[in-house]
PDB file of C-alpha atoms in Angstrom:
ATOM      1  CA  MET G   1       0.000   0.000   0.000  1.00  0.00           C
ATOM      2  CA  ARG G   2       2.823   2.356   0.852  1.00  0.00           C
ATOM      3  CA  LEU G   3       4.484   1.629  -2.508  1.00  0.00           C
ATOM      4  CA  LYS G   4       1.236   2.409  -4.310  1.00  0.00           C
ATOM      5  CA  ASN G   5       0.922   5.770  -2.533  1.00  0.00           C
ATOM      6  CA  LEU G   6       4.581   6.570  -3.281  1.00  0.00           C
ATOM      7  CA  LEU G   7       4.066   5.846  -6.965  1.00  0.00           C
ATOM      8  CA  LYS G   8       1.110   8.244  -6.968  1.00  0.00           C
ATOM      9  CA  CYS G   9       3.429  10.948  -5.655  1.00  0.00           C
ATOM     10  CA  VAL G  10       6.052  10.505  -8.379  1.00  0.00           C
ATOM     11  CA  PRO G  11       4.210  12.564 -11.054  1.00  0.00           C
ATOM     12  CA  LEU G  12       3.552  15.301  -8.484  1.00  0.00           C
ATOM     13  CA  LEU G  13       7.201  15.411  -7.430  1.00  0.00           C
ATOM     14  CA  ALA G  14       8.294  15.506 -11.054  1.00  0.00           C
ATOM     15  CA  ALA G  15       5.933  18.373 -11.769  1.00  0.00           C
ATOM     16  CA  LEU G  16       7.243  20.282  -8.780  1.00  0.00           C
ATOM     17  CA  GLY G  17      10.775  19.738  -9.997  1.00  0.00           C
ATOM     18  CA  VAL G  18       9.952  21.107 -13.444  1.00  0.00           C
ATOM     19  CA  ALA G  19       8.171  24.068 -11.886  1.00  0.00           C
ATOM     20  CA  GLY G  20      11.229  24.773  -9.759  1.00  0.00           C
ATOM     21  CA  VAL G  21      13.411  24.906 -12.844  1.00  0.00           C
ATOM     22  CA  ALA G  22      10.902  27.074 -14.709  1.00  0.00           C
ATOM     23  CA  GLN G  23      10.826  29.543 -11.836  1.00  0.00           C
ATOM     24  CA  ALA G  24      14.607  30.029 -11.842  1.00  0.00           C
ATOM     25  CA  ASP G  25      15.289  33.760 -12.045  1.00  0.00           C
ATOM     26  CA  ALA G  26      18.548  34.961 -13.585  1.00  0.00           C
ATOM     27  CA  LEU G  27      18.029  38.478 -12.243  1.00  0.00           C
ATOM     28  CA  ALA G  28      17.643  37.205  -8.683  1.00  0.00           C
ATOM     29  CA  ASP G  29      20.670  34.956  -9.135  1.00  0.00           C
ATOM     30  CA  VAL G  30      22.824  37.851 -10.350  1.00  0.00           C
ATOM     31  CA  LYS G  31      21.825  40.041  -7.413  1.00  0.00           C
ATOM     32  CA  ALA G  32      22.334  37.230  -4.897  1.00  0.00           C
ATOM     33  CA  ARG G  33      25.755  36.444  -6.371  1.00  0.00           C
ATOM     34  CA  GLY G  34      26.715  40.106  -6.544  1.00  0.00           C
ATOM     35  CA  THR G  35      28.259  39.631  -9.989  1.00  0.00           C
ATOM     36  CA  LEU G  36      27.025  39.908 -13.570  1.00  0.00           C
ATOM     37  CA  VAL G  37      28.903  37.523 -15.891  1.00  0.00           C
ATOM     38  CA  CYS G  38      29.057  38.977 -19.390  1.00  0.00           C
ATOM     39  CA  GLY G  39      30.277  36.805 -22.257  1.00  0.00           C
ATOM     40  CA  THR G  40      32.151  38.723 -24.940  1.00  0.00           C
ATOM     41  CA  LEU G  41      34.681  37.976 -27.663  1.00  0.00           C
ATOM     42  CA  GLY G  42      37.741  39.893 -26.523  1.00  0.00           C
ATOM     43  CA  THR G  43      39.124  39.732 -30.083  1.00  0.00           C
ATOM     44  CA  SER G  44      36.896  42.227 -31.905  1.00  0.00           C
ATOM     45  CA  GLU G  45      38.193  45.789 -31.709  1.00  0.00           C
ATOM     46  CA  PRO G  46      36.556  48.182 -30.881  1.00  0.00           C
ATOM     47  CA  PHE G  47      33.675  46.132 -29.434  1.00  0.00           C
ATOM     48  CA  SER G  48      35.726  43.987 -27.035  1.00  0.00           C
ATOM     49  CA  PHE G  49      39.492  43.537 -27.125  1.00  0.00           C
ATOM     50  CA  GLN G  50      42.527  43.469 -24.863  1.00  0.00           C
ATOM     51  CA  ASP G  51      44.058  46.854 -24.184  1.00  0.00           C
ATOM     52  CA  PRO G  52      47.756  46.373 -25.048  1.00  0.00           C
ATOM     53  CA  LYS G  53      48.842  48.510 -22.080  1.00  0.00           C
ATOM     54  CA  THR G  54      46.607  47.177 -19.299  1.00  0.00           C
ATOM     55  CA  ARG G  55      45.796  43.713 -20.746  1.00  0.00           C
ATOM     56  CA  GLN G  56      42.215  44.353 -19.652  1.00  0.00           C
ATOM     57  CA  VAL G  57      39.308  43.591 -21.996  1.00  0.00           C
ATOM     58  CA  VAL G  58      37.780  46.908 -23.063  1.00  0.00           C
ATOM     59  CA  GLY G  59      35.472  48.197 -25.776  1.00  0.00           C
ATOM     60  CA  TYR G  60      32.006  49.390 -26.712  1.00  0.00           C
ATOM     61  CA  GLU G  61      30.183  46.217 -25.668  1.00  0.00           C
ATOM     62  CA  VAL G  62      32.230  45.956 -22.465  1.00  0.00           C
ATOM     63  CA  ASP G  63      31.099  49.476 -21.548  1.00  0.00           C
ATOM     64  CA  LEU G  64      27.470  48.460 -22.093  1.00  0.00           C
ATOM     65  CA  CYS G  65      27.927  45.436 -19.814  1.00  0.00           C
ATOM     66  CA  GLN G  66      29.407  47.744 -17.179  1.00  0.00           C
ATOM     67  CA  GLU G  67      26.382  50.054 -17.414  1.00  0.00           C
ATOM     68  CA  ILE G  68      24.049  47.086 -16.881  1.00  0.00           C
ATOM     69  CA  ALA G  69      26.058  45.855 -13.898  1.00  0.00           C
ATOM     70  CA  ASP G  70      26.028  49.363 -12.387  1.00  0.00           C
ATOM     71  CA  ARG G  71      22.255  49.570 -12.782  1.00  0.00           C
ATOM     72  CA  LEU G  72      21.882  46.245 -10.950  1.00  0.00           C
ATOM     73  CA  GLY G  73      24.329  47.303  -8.249  1.00  0.00           C
ATOM     74  CA  VAL G  74      26.686  44.361  -8.835  1.00  0.00           C
ATOM     75  CA  LYS G  75      30.246  43.802 -10.016  1.00  0.00           C
ATOM     76  CA  LEU G  76      30.998  43.000 -13.641  1.00  0.00           C
ATOM     77  CA  GLU G  77      32.875  39.847 -14.617  1.00  0.00           C
ATOM     78  CA  ILE G  78      33.976  39.585 -18.247  1.00  0.00           C
ATOM     79  CA  LYS G  79      34.285  36.101 -19.712  1.00  0.00           C
ATOM     80  CA  MET G  80      35.935  35.752 -23.111  1.00  0.00           C
ATOM     81  CA  ILE G  81      34.138  33.302 -25.404  1.00  0.00           C
ATOM     82  CA  SER G  82      34.359  32.289 -29.057  1.00  0.00           C
ATOM     83  CA  VAL G  83      31.780  33.100 -31.720  1.00  0.00           C
ATOM     84  CA  ALA G  84      30.634  29.474 -31.897  1.00  0.00           C
ATOM     85  CA  ALA G  85      30.345  29.244 -28.083  1.00  0.00           C
ATOM     86  CA  ARG G  86      28.068  32.253 -27.608  1.00  0.00           C
ATOM     87  CA  ILE G  87      24.740  30.416 -27.438  1.00  0.00           C
ATOM     88  CA  PRO G  88      26.092  27.247 -25.736  1.00  0.00           C
ATOM     89  CA  GLU G  89      27.739  29.338 -22.979  1.00  0.00           C
ATOM     90  CA  LEU G  90      24.474  31.199 -22.462  1.00  0.00           C
ATOM     91  CA  ALA G  91      22.266  28.104 -22.549  1.00  0.00           C
ATOM     92  CA  GLY G  92      24.584  26.299 -20.148  1.00  0.00           C
ATOM     93  CA  GLY G  93      24.315  29.088 -17.583  1.00  0.00           C
ATOM     94  CA  ARG G  94      28.036  29.855 -17.679  1.00  0.00           C
ATOM     95  CA  VAL G  95      27.314  33.491 -18.572  1.00  0.00           C
ATOM     96  CA  ASP G  96      24.324  35.652 -17.651  1.00  0.00           C
ATOM     97  CA  LEU G  97      24.247  37.503 -20.939  1.00  0.00           C
ATOM     98  CA  VAL G  98      26.184  37.702 -24.188  1.00  0.00           C
ATOM     99  CA  ALA G  99      27.430  40.975 -25.673  1.00  0.00           C
ATOM    100  CA  ALA G 100      29.598  39.572 -28.450  1.00  0.00           C
ATOM    101  CA  ASN G 101      28.796  40.934 -31.913  1.00  0.00           C
ATOM    102  CA  LEU G 102      25.521  39.021 -31.647  1.00  0.00           C
ATOM    103  CA  GLY G 103      23.536  39.734 -34.771  1.00  0.00           C
ATOM    104  CA  TRP G 104      19.822  38.974 -34.828  1.00  0.00           C
ATOM    105  CA  SER G 105      18.635  36.031 -36.906  1.00  0.00           C
ATOM    106  CA  ALA G 106      15.368  34.124 -36.940  1.00  0.00           C
ATOM    107  CA  ASP G 107      17.156  30.878 -36.064  1.00  0.00           C
ATOM    108  CA  ARG G 108      18.957  32.402 -33.068  1.00  0.00           C
ATOM    109  CA  ALA G 109      15.763  34.075 -31.883  1.00  0.00           C
ATOM    110  CA  LYS G 110      14.250  30.597 -31.490  1.00  0.00           C
ATOM    111  CA  GLN G 111      17.049  29.669 -29.080  1.00  0.00           C
ATOM    112  CA  ILE G 112      17.639  32.876 -27.100  1.00  0.00           C
ATOM    113  CA  ASP G 113      16.037  36.211 -26.309  1.00  0.00           C
ATOM    114  CA  TYR G 114      17.463  39.514 -27.534  1.00  0.00           C
ATOM    115  CA  SER G 115      17.628  42.913 -25.897  1.00  0.00           C
ATOM    116  CA  TYR G 116      16.922  46.112 -27.794  1.00  0.00           C
ATOM    117  CA  GLN G 117      19.445  46.717 -30.551  1.00  0.00           C
ATOM    118  CA  HIS G 118      22.604  48.502 -29.395  1.00  0.00           C
ATOM    119  CA  TYR G 119      24.410  48.534 -32.751  1.00  0.00           C
ATOM    120  CA  VAL G 120      23.589  48.011 -36.419  1.00  0.00           C
ATOM    121  CA  SER G 121      26.308  46.447 -38.545  1.00  0.00           C
ATOM    122  CA  PRO G 122      26.633  46.457 -42.335  1.00  0.00           C
ATOM    123  CA  GLN G 123      28.039  43.052 -43.293  1.00  0.00           C
ATOM    124  CA  LYS G 124      30.449  43.453 -46.200  1.00  0.00           C
ATOM    125  CA  ILE G 125      33.080  41.531 -48.148  1.00  0.00           C
ATOM    126  CA  LEU G 126      36.836  42.111 -48.048  1.00  0.00           C
ATOM    127  CA  ILE G 127      38.713  41.293 -51.260  1.00  0.00           C
ATOM    128  CA  ARG G 128      42.244  41.565 -52.605  1.00  0.00           C
ATOM    129  CA  ARG G 129      42.813  44.879 -54.364  1.00  0.00           C
ATOM    130  CA  ASP G 130      44.047  43.177 -57.530  1.00  0.00           C
ATOM    131  CA  ASP G 131      40.594  41.526 -57.808  1.00  0.00           C
ATOM    132  CA  ALA G 132      38.688  44.809 -57.432  1.00  0.00           C
ATOM    133  CA  GLY G 133      38.225  45.134 -61.198  1.00  0.00           C
ATOM    134  CA  THR G 134      36.097  41.975 -61.383  1.00  0.00           C
ATOM    135  CA  LEU G 135      34.617  41.757 -57.872  1.00  0.00           C
ATOM    136  CA  LYS G 136      32.497  44.901 -57.573  1.00  0.00           C
ATOM    137  CA  THR G 137      29.323  43.601 -55.873  1.00  0.00           C
ATOM    138  CA  PRO G 138      28.519  40.656 -53.574  1.00  0.00           C
ATOM    139  CA  ALA G 139      26.871  38.921 -56.550  1.00  0.00           C
ATOM    140  CA  ASP G 140      30.261  38.768 -58.265  1.00  0.00           C
ATOM    141  CA  LEU G 141      31.354  36.212 -55.634  1.00  0.00           C
ATOM    142  CA  ALA G 142      28.803  33.694 -56.983  1.00  0.00           C
ATOM    143  CA  GLY G 143      30.363  30.275 -57.339  1.00  0.00           C
ATOM    144  CA  LYS G 144      33.531  31.316 -55.505  1.00  0.00           C
ATOM    145  CA  ARG G 145      35.023  30.573 -52.088  1.00  0.00           C
ATOM    146  CA  VAL G 146      34.690  33.051 -49.214  1.00  0.00           C
ATOM    147  CA  SER G 147      35.954  32.844 -45.656  1.00  0.00           C
ATOM    148  CA  ALA G 148      33.947  33.603 -42.507  1.00  0.00           C
ATOM    149  CA  VAL G 149      34.044  32.898 -38.797  1.00  0.00           C
ATOM    150  CA  SER G 150      32.434  29.551 -37.978  1.00  0.00           C
ATOM    151  CA  GLY G 151      28.921  29.897 -36.556  1.00  0.00           C
ATOM    152  CA  SER G 152      28.690  33.591 -37.428  1.00  0.00           C
ATOM    153  CA  SER G 153      25.789  35.348 -39.120  1.00  0.00           C
ATOM    154  CA  SER G 154      28.322  36.346 -41.796  1.00  0.00           C
ATOM    155  CA  GLU G 155      28.723  32.676 -42.707  1.00  0.00           C
ATOM    156  CA  ALA G 156      24.945  32.155 -42.777  1.00  0.00           C
ATOM    157  CA  GLY G 157      24.395  35.337 -44.789  1.00  0.00           C
ATOM    158  CA  ALA G 158      26.971  34.356 -47.399  1.00  0.00           C
ATOM    159  CA  LYS G 159      25.307  30.955 -47.864  1.00  0.00           C
ATOM    160  CA  ARG G 160      21.878  32.563 -48.080  1.00  0.00           C
ATOM    161  CA  LEU G 161      22.643  35.509 -50.334  1.00  0.00           C
ATOM    162  CA  ILE G 162      25.532  34.568 -52.657  1.00  0.00           C
ATOM    163  CA  PRO G 163      24.532  31.982 -55.285  1.00  0.00           C
ATOM    164  CA  ASP G 164      26.562  28.759 -55.265  1.00  0.00           C
ATOM    165  CA  VAL G 165      29.112  30.178 -52.844  1.00  0.00           C
ATOM    166  CA  THR G 166      31.422  27.901 -50.868  1.00  0.00           C
ATOM    167  CA  THR G 167      32.038  29.107 -47.332  1.00  0.00           C
ATOM    168  CA  VAL G 168      35.363  28.217 -45.725  1.00  0.00           C
ATOM    169  CA  THR G 169      35.049  28.775 -41.983  1.00  0.00           C
ATOM    170  CA  PHE G 170      37.587  29.458 -39.258  1.00  0.00           C
ATOM    171  CA  LYS G 171      37.405  29.781 -35.485  1.00  0.00           C
ATOM    172  CA  ASP G 172      38.380  33.461 -35.386  1.00  0.00           C
ATOM    173  CA  PRO G 173      38.652  36.513 -37.687  1.00  0.00           C
ATOM    174  CA  PRO G 174      42.482  36.586 -38.002  1.00  0.00           C
ATOM    175  CA  THR G 175      42.611  33.096 -39.521  1.00  0.00           C
ATOM    176  CA  ALA G 176      39.719  33.900 -41.880  1.00  0.00           C
ATOM    177  CA  PHE G 177      41.668  37.013 -42.898  1.00  0.00           C
ATOM    178  CA  MET G 178      44.845  35.017 -43.514  1.00  0.00           C
ATOM    179  CA  ALA G 179      42.942  32.709 -45.865  1.00  0.00           C
ATOM    180  CA  LEU G 180      42.144  35.738 -48.043  1.00  0.00           C
ATOM    181  CA  GLN G 181      45.723  36.997 -48.025  1.00  0.00           C
ATOM    182  CA  GLN G 182      47.015  33.530 -48.891  1.00  0.00           C
ATOM    183  CA  ARG G 183      44.578  33.312 -51.838  1.00  0.00           C
ATOM    184  CA  LYS G 184      42.715  30.329 -50.425  1.00  0.00           C
ATOM    185  CA  VAL G 185      39.462  32.283 -50.843  1.00  0.00           C
ATOM    186  CA  SER G 186      38.262  35.194 -52.998  1.00  0.00           C
ATOM    187  CA  GLY G 187      36.593  37.155 -50.195  1.00  0.00           C
ATOM    188  CA  PHE G 188      36.215  37.430 -46.428  1.00  0.00           C
ATOM    189  CA  VAL G 189      32.710  38.192 -45.107  1.00  0.00           C
ATOM    190  CA  GLY G 190      32.313  40.117 -41.839  1.00  0.00           C
ATOM    191  CA  SER G 191      31.191  43.301 -40.128  1.00  0.00           C
ATOM    192  CA  GLU G 192      32.322  46.464 -41.875  1.00  0.00           C
ATOM    193  CA  LEU G 193      34.352  47.781 -38.936  1.00  0.00           C
ATOM    194  CA  MET G 194      36.211  44.509 -38.463  1.00  0.00           C
ATOM    195  CA  LEU G 195      37.063  44.378 -42.158  1.00  0.00           C
ATOM    196  CA  LEU G 196      38.191  48.011 -42.079  1.00  0.00           C
ATOM    197  CA  LYS G 197      40.773  47.158 -39.408  1.00  0.00           C
ATOM    198  CA  PHE G 198      42.142  44.276 -41.503  1.00  0.00           C
ATOM    199  CA  LYS G 199      42.217  46.527 -44.582  1.00  0.00           C
ATOM    200  CA  GLN G 200      44.217  49.134 -42.667  1.00  0.00           C
ATOM    201  CA  ASP G 201      46.669  46.537 -41.367  1.00  0.00           C
ATOM    202  CA  ALA G 202      47.149  45.109 -44.865  1.00  0.00           C
ATOM    203  CA  GLU G 203      48.421  48.437 -46.195  1.00  0.00           C
ATOM    204  CA  LYS G 204      51.777  47.497 -44.644  1.00  0.00           C
ATOM    205  CA  SER G 205      51.822  44.105 -46.388  1.00  0.00           C
ATOM    206  CA  PRO G 206      52.434  43.069 -50.017  1.00  0.00           C
ATOM    207  CA  VAL G 207      48.763  42.043 -50.437  1.00  0.00           C
ATOM    208  CA  LYS G 208      46.605  45.172 -50.371  1.00  0.00           C
ATOM    209  CA  LEU G 209      42.865  44.829 -49.736  1.00  0.00           C
ATOM    210  CA  ASP G 210      39.607  46.636 -50.455  1.00  0.00           C
ATOM    211  CA  ILE G 211      36.033  46.381 -49.188  1.00  0.00           C
ATOM    212  CA  ILE G 212      33.145  45.955 -51.619  1.00  0.00           C
ATOM    213  CA  GLU G 213      31.015  49.028 -50.991  1.00  0.00           C
ATOM    214  CA  GLU G 214      27.601  47.367 -51.369  1.00  0.00           C
ATOM    215  CA  PRO G 215      26.645  45.567 -48.115  1.00  0.00           C
ATOM    216  CA  LEU G 216      25.803  41.883 -48.317  1.00  0.00           C
ATOM    217  CA  PHE G 217      23.162  42.597 -45.648  1.00  0.00           C
ATOM    218  CA  VAL G 218      22.579  44.898 -42.673  1.00  0.00           C
ATOM    219  CA  GLU G 219      22.370  43.303 -39.253  1.00  0.00           C
ATOM    220  CA  PRO G 220      21.017  44.630 -35.929  1.00  0.00           C
ATOM    221  CA  TRP G 221      22.993  43.512 -32.878  1.00  0.00           C
ATOM    222  CA  GLY G 222      21.503  42.885 -29.447  1.00  0.00           C
ATOM    223  CA  ILE G 223      22.518  41.456 -26.101  1.00  0.00           C
ATOM    224  CA  GLY G 224      21.610  37.783 -25.801  1.00  0.00           C
ATOM    225  CA  LEU G 225      19.804  36.278 -22.798  1.00  0.00           C
ATOM    226  CA  ARG G 226      18.357  32.877 -21.979  1.00  0.00           C
ATOM    227  CA  LYS G 227      14.779  32.320 -23.047  1.00  0.00           C
ATOM    228  CA  GLY G 228      12.155  33.464 -20.543  1.00  0.00           C
ATOM    229  CA  GLU G 229      14.470  35.571 -18.360  1.00  0.00           C
ATOM    230  CA  ASP G 230      12.134  38.541 -18.588  1.00  0.00           C
ATOM    231  CA  GLY G 231      13.314  40.162 -15.368  1.00  0.00           C
ATOM    232  CA  LEU G 232      16.921  40.465 -16.498  1.00  0.00           C
ATOM    233  CA  ARG G 233      15.949  41.325 -20.073  1.00  0.00           C
ATOM    234  CA  ASN G 234      13.738  44.172 -18.846  1.00  0.00           C
ATOM    235  CA  GLU G 235      16.630  45.601 -16.812  1.00  0.00           C
ATOM    236  CA  VAL G 236      18.958  45.341 -19.806  1.00  0.00           C
ATOM    237  CA  ASN G 237      16.408  47.102 -22.028  1.00  0.00           C
ATOM    238  CA  LYS G 238      15.816  49.830 -19.442  1.00  0.00           C
ATOM    239  CA  THR G 239      19.565  50.403 -19.221  1.00  0.00           C
ATOM    240  CA  LEU G 240      19.929  50.737 -22.993  1.00  0.00           C
ATOM    241  CA  ALA G 241      16.850  52.973 -23.277  1.00  0.00           C
ATOM    242  CA  ASP G 242      18.081  55.257 -20.487  1.00  0.00           C
ATOM    243  CA  LEU G 243      21.515  55.499 -22.122  1.00  0.00           C
ATOM    244  CA  GLU G 244      19.827  56.579 -25.354  1.00  0.00           C
ATOM    245  CA  THR G 245      17.512  59.102 -23.706  1.00  0.00           C
ATOM    246  CA  SER G 246      20.249  60.656 -21.556  1.00  0.00           C
ATOM    247  CA  GLY G 247      22.710  60.953 -24.425  1.00  0.00           C
ATOM    248  CA  LYS G 248      25.242  58.751 -22.652  1.00  0.00           C
ATOM    249  CA  LEU G 249      25.074  56.127 -25.384  1.00  0.00           C
ATOM    250  CA  GLN G 250      26.402  58.695 -27.838  1.00  0.00           C
ATOM    251  CA  THR G 251      29.250  59.455 -25.423  1.00  0.00           C
ATOM    252  CA  ILE G 252      30.121  55.752 -25.198  1.00  0.00           C
ATOM    253  CA  PHE G 253      29.807  55.416 -28.984  1.00  0.00           C
ATOM    254  CA  ASP G 254      32.138  58.378 -29.563  1.00  0.00           C
ATOM    255  CA  ARG G 255      34.707  56.869 -27.188  1.00  0.00           C
ATOM    256  CA  TRP G 256      35.158  53.975 -29.608  1.00  0.00           C
ATOM    257  CA  PHE G 257      33.882  55.315 -32.946  1.00  0.00           C
ATOM    258  CA  GLY G 258      34.472  59.071 -32.684  1.00  0.00           C
ATOM    259  CA  PRO G 259      36.510  61.209 -35.116  1.00  0.00           C
ATOM    260  CA  ASP G 260      39.737  60.737 -33.141  1.00  0.00           C
ATOM    261  CA  THR G 261      39.537  56.908 -33.062  1.00  0.00           C
ATOM    262  CA  LYS G 262      40.681  54.175 -35.444  1.00  0.00           C
ATOM    263  CA  PHE G 263      37.049  53.670 -36.521  1.00  0.00           C
ATOM    264  CA  PRO G 264      35.515  57.101 -37.169  1.00  0.00           C
ATOM    265  CA  THR G 265      31.820  56.397 -37.733  1.00  0.00           C
ATOM    266  CA  LYS G 266      28.600  58.393 -37.604  1.00  0.00           C
ATOM    267  CA  ARG G 267      25.891  56.664 -35.550  1.00  0.00           C
ATOM    268  CA  ALA G 268      22.910  56.065 -37.846  1.00  0.00           C
ATOM    269  CA  PHE G 269      20.848  53.891 -35.492  1.00  0.00           C
ATOM    270  CA  LYS G 270      19.012  54.269 -32.208  1.00  0.00           C
ATOM    271  CA  VAL G 271      18.166  51.937 -29.359  1.00  0.00           C
ATOM    272  CA  GLU G 272      14.893  50.210 -30.156  1.00  0.00           C
ATOM    273  CA  GLU G 273      13.304  46.792 -30.297  1.00  0.00           C
ATOM    274  CA  ILE G 274      14.791  44.587 -32.997  1.00  0.00           C
ATOM    275  CA  LYS G 275      12.324  44.166 -35.831  1.00  0.00           C
ATOM    276  CA  GLY G 276      12.975  40.653 -37.112  1.00  0.00           C
TER     277      GLY G 276
END
């Protein structure tokens, strides 16, 4: 009789266990821990990269993480992750949020939640200058080989938008860049600012590079959070909205993209909900 009653309790206990998991609250966890763990790349200047003098990870997205941590009244911990590890690190609970060149896509939006957009990136193609006469638009790469970072939206966009293209993927941007210089591919697909830095660096090398002016596509970037963590997502969105309203976002933007930086850029976007 006791066994029969115990078996009746098993479904109830299982349901309670599931409910306990469902009620987990990332915002409460962050405040209880006293630390916000932000996953970022650390290899993508000026968004997140190691300062050569201090060896600290700095950049536009790092500053945004700091603003969120300050709003929550907790310390910020930066965790460097790879492009391919962004969603797995988030899903596994090893980071609280991801600010790592995370472009919106319909597939990713099924796996994670996004904050408001905090940057909008034209995705372009870097080519060798001696090919500029024949490669003038993204369509001219049809049937050719292009490099991209594995798991990136650049890789997915190239497959989706360039007919019969072959994508050759690498774990990080420098190796994808080297493939272009070594003539293993005809183009390197990535965010405009990242490609601009490689183009500038290549001016000192025998293989000069150019960027195809026409974007392959334009991509809004947001901060990634685990599905259903509405409390934390609301705080992130409030932080971004307040930065926009107060004008502080422009100050942060100018710190990394202003006229006296390596990446002088005029901000042509505003903080708002990503329209997928």
